[in-house]
CSV table of C-alpha atoms in Angstrom, one decimal:
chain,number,residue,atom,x,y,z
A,234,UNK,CA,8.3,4.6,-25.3
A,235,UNK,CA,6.1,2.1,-27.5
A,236,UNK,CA,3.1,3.8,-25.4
A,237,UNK,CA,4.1,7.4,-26.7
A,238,UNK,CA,4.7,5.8,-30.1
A,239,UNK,CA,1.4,4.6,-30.2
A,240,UNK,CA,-0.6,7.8,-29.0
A,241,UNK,CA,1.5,9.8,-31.6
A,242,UNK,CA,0.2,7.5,-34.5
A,243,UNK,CA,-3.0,7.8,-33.3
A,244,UNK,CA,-3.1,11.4,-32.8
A,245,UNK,CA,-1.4,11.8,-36.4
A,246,UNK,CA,-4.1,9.6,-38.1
A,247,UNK,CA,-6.8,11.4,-36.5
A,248,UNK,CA,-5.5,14.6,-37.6
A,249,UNK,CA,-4.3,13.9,-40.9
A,250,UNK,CA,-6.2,11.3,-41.9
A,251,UNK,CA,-3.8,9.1,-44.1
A,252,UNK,CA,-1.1,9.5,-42.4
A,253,UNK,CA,-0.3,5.7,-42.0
A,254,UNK,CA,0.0,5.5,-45.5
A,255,UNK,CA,1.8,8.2,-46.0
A,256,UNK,CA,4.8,7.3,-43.6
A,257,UNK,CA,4.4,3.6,-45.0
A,258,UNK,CA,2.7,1.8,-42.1
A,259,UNK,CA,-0.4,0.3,-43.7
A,260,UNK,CA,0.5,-2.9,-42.2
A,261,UNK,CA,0.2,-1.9,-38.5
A,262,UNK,CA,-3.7,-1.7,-37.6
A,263,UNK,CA,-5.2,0.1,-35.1
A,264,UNK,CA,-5.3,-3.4,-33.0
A,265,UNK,CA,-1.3,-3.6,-32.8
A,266,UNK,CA,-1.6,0.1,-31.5
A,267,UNK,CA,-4.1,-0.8,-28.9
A,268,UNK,CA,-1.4,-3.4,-27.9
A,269,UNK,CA,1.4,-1.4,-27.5
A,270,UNK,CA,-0.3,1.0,-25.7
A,271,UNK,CA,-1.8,-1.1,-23.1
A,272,UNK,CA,0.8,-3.7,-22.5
A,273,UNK,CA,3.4,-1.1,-20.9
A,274,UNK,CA,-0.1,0.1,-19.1
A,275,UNK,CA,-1.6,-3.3,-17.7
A,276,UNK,CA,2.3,-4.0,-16.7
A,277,UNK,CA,2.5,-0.5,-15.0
A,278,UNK,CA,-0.9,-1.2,-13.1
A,279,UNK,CA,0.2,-5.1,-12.3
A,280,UNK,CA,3.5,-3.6,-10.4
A,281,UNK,CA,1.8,-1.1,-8.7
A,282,UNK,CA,-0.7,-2.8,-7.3
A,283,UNK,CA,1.7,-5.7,-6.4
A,284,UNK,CA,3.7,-2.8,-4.2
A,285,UNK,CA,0.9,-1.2,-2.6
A,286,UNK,CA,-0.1,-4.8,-1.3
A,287,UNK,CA,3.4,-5.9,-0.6
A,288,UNK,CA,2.9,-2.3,1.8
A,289,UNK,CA,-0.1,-2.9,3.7
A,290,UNK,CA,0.9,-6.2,4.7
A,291,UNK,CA,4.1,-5.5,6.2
A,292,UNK,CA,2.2,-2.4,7.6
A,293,UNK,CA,-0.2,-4.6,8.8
A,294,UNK,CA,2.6,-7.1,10.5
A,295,UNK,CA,4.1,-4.5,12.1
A,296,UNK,CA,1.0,-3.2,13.4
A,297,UNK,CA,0.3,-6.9,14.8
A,298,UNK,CA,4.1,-6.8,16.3
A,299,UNK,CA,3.0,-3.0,17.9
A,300,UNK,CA,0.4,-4.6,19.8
A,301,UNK,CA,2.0,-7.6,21.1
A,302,UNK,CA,5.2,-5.3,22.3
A,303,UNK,CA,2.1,-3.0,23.9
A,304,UNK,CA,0.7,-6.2,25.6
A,305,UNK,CA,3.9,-7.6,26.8
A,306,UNK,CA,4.7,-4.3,28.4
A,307,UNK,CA,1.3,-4.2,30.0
A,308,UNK,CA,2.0,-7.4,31.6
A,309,UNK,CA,5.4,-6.2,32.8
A,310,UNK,CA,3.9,-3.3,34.7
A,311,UNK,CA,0.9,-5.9,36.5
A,312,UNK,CA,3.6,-8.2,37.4
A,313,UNK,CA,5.7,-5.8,38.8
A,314,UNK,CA,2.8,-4.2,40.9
A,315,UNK,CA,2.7,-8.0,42.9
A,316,UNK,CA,4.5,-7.5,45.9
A,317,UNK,CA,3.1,-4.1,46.5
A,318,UNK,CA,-0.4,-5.5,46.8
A,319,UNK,CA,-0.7,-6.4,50.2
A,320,UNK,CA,0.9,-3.1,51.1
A,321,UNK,CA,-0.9,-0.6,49.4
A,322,UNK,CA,-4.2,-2.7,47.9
A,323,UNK,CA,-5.8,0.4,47.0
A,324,UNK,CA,-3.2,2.7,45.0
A,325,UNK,CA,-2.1,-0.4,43.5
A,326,UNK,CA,-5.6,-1.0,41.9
A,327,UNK,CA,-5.6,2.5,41.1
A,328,UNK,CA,-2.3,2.5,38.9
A,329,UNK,CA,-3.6,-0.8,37.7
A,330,UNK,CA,-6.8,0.3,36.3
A,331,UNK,CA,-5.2,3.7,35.2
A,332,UNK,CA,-2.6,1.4,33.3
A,333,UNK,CA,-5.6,-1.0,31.8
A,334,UNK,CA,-7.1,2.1,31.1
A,335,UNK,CA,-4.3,3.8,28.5
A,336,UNK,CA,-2.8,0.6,27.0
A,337,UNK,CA,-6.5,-0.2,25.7
């Protein structure tokens, strides 16, 4: 609200022209106006920038956690493929390569 307050004095004095002086607000210049319009502003801008970072880094961790649950279960499959080498060396390379193939 000291935002809007300010942009209406503004706006006023720039239409009427003495309209400070006619409500009885000499004393407030057009430097305390500035201020109370761009302290609600820089506080605005300060908290939503704060947010949008606070975002991308737990985005960014849970991307990190994505990739190590993707790895893990890579490894799974490999490990479980073991025994089957001797048996069946070629369809076992196969599935592995197939597997390296989509978890890249």
């Amino acid at each position: 609200t000291p935002a809007l307050f300010a942009v209406l004095l503004i706006t006023f004095e720039e239409e009427l022209g003495q309209f400070r002086e006619w409500a009885g607000l000499t004393a407030v210049k057009v430097t305390v106006i500035w201020s109370a319009v761009t302290a609600p502003l820089l506080t605005m801008v300060g908290f939503r920038t704060a947010e949008a970072m606070r975002r991308f880094w737990e985005g960014t961790s849970l991307l990190h956690a994505m990739r190590g649950e993707w790895f893990e279960t890579a490894s799974a499959l490999v490990t479980f493929t073991v025994p089957t080498k001797t048996a069946k060396p070629q369809l076992v390379s196969d599935f592995r390569h197939t597997l390296m193939r989509l978890m890249s």
